[in-house]
Backbone as JSON, one array per atom type, in Angstrom:
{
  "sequence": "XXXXXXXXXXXXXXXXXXXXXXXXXXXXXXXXXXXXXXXXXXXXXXXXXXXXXXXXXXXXXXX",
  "N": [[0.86, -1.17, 0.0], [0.62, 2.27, -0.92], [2.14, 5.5, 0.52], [-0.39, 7.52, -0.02], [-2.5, 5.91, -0.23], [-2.89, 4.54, 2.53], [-3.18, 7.03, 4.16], [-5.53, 7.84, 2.76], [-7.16, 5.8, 3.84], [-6.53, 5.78, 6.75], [-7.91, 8.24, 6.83], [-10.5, 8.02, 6.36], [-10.97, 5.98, 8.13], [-10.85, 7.44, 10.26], [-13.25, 9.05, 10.14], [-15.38, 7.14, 10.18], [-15.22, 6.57, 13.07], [-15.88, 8.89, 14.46], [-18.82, 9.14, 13.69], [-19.81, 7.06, 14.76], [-19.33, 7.56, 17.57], [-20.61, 9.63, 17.97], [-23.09, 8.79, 17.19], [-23.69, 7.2, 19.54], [-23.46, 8.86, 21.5], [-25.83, 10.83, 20.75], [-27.83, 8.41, 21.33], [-27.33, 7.47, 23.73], [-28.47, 10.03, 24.86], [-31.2, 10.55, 23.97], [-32.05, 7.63, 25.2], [-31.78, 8.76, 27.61], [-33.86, 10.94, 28.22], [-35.83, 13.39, 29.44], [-39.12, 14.74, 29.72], [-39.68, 17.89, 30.41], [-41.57, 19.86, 29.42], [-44.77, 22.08, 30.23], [-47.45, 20.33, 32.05], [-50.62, 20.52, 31.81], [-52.87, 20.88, 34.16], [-55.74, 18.92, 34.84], [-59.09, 18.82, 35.59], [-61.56, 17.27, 36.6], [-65.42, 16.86, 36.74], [-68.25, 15.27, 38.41], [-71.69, 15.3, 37.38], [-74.59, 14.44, 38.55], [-77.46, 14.57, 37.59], [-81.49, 14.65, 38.04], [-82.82, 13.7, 35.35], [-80.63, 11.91, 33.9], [-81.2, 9.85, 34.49], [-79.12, 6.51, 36.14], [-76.95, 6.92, 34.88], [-73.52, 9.25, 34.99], [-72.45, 12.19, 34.01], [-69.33, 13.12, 32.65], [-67.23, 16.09, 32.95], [-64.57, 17.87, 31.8], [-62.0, 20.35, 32.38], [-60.06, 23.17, 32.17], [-58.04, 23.89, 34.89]],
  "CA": [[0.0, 0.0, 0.0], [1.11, 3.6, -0.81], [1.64, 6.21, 1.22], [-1.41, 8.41, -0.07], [-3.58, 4.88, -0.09], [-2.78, 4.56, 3.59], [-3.73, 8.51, 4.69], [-6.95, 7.97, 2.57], [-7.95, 4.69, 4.96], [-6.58, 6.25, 7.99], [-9.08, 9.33, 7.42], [-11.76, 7.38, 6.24], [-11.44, 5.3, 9.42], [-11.43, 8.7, 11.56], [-14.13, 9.46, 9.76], [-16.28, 6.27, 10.34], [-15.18, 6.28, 14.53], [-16.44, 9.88, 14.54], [-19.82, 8.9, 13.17], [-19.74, 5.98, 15.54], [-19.07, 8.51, 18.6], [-22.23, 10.82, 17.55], [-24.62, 7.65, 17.59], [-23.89, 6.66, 20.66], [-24.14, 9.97, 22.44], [-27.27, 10.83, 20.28], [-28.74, 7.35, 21.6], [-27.47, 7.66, 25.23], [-28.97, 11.06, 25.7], [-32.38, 9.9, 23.75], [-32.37, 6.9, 26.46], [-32.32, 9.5, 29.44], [-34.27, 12.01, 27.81], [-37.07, 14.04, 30.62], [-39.99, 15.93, 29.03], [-39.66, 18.94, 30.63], [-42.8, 20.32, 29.07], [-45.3, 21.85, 31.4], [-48.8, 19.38, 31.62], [-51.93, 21.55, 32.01], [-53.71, 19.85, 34.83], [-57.32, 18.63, 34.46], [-60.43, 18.94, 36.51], [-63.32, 16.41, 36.32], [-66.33, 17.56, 37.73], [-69.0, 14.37, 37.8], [-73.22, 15.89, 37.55], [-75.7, 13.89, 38.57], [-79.09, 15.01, 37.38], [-82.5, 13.65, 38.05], [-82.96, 13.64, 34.36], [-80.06, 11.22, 33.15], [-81.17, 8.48, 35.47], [-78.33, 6.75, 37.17], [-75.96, 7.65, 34.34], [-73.27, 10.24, 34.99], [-71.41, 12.77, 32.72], [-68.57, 13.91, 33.13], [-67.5, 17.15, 32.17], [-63.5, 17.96, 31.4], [-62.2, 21.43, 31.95], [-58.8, 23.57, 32.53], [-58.01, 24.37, 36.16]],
  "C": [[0.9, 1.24, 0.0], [1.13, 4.55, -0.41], [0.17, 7.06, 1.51], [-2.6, 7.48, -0.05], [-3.35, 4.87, 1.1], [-3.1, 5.89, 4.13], [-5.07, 8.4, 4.15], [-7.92, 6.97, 3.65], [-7.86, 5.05, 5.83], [-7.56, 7.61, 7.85], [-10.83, 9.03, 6.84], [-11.85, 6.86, 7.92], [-11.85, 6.36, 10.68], [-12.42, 8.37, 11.73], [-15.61, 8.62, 10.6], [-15.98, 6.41, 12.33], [-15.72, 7.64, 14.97], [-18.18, 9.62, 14.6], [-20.66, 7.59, 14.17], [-20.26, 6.71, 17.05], [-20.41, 8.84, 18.83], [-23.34, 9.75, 17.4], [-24.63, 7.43, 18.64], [-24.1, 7.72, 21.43], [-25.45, 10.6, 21.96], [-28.65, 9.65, 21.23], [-28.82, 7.08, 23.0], [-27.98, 9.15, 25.43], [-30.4, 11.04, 25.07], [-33.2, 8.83, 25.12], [-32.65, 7.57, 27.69], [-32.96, 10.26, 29.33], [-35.56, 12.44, 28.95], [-37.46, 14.72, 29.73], [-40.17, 16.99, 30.2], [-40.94, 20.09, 30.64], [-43.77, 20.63, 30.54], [-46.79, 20.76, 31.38], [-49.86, 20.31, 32.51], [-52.65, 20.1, 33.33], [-55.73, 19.82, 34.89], [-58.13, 18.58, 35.64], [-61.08, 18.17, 36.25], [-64.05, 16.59, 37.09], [-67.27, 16.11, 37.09], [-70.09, 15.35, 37.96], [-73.77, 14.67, 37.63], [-76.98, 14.62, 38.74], [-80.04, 13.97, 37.62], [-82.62, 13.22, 36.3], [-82.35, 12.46, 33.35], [-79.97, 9.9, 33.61], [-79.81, 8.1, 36.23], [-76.8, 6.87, 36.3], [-75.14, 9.17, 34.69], [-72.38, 10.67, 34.21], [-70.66, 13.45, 33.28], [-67.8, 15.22, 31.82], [-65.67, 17.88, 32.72], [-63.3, 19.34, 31.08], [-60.55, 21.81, 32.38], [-58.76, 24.73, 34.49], [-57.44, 25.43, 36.57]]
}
């Protein structure tokens, strides 16, 4: 092999252990990932009316 065939494999191979690197810290900080996001919290209010017999509805609102 010739010198300039040997510098092209050694920066290919960087190349490929670079690419290697960046998956695995992509995929370990995916794995620990926290949603952060805030979550609206919900209310349920049940009604019981004479009207709906002993069915009740519930009724979904922002607190």
């Amino acid at each position: 092999m010739s010198g300039s065939e040997l510098t092209a494999v050694l920066a290919y191979a960087k190349s490929i252990d670079k690419v290697m690197y960046l998956g695995g810290a992509v995929s370990i900080s995916v794995w620990t990932w926290k949603d952060i996001r805030k979550v609206k919290e919900l209310q349920v209010i049940t009604d019981k009316s004479p009207d709906s017999g002993d069915r009740e509805s519930a009724v979904v609102g922002e607190k």
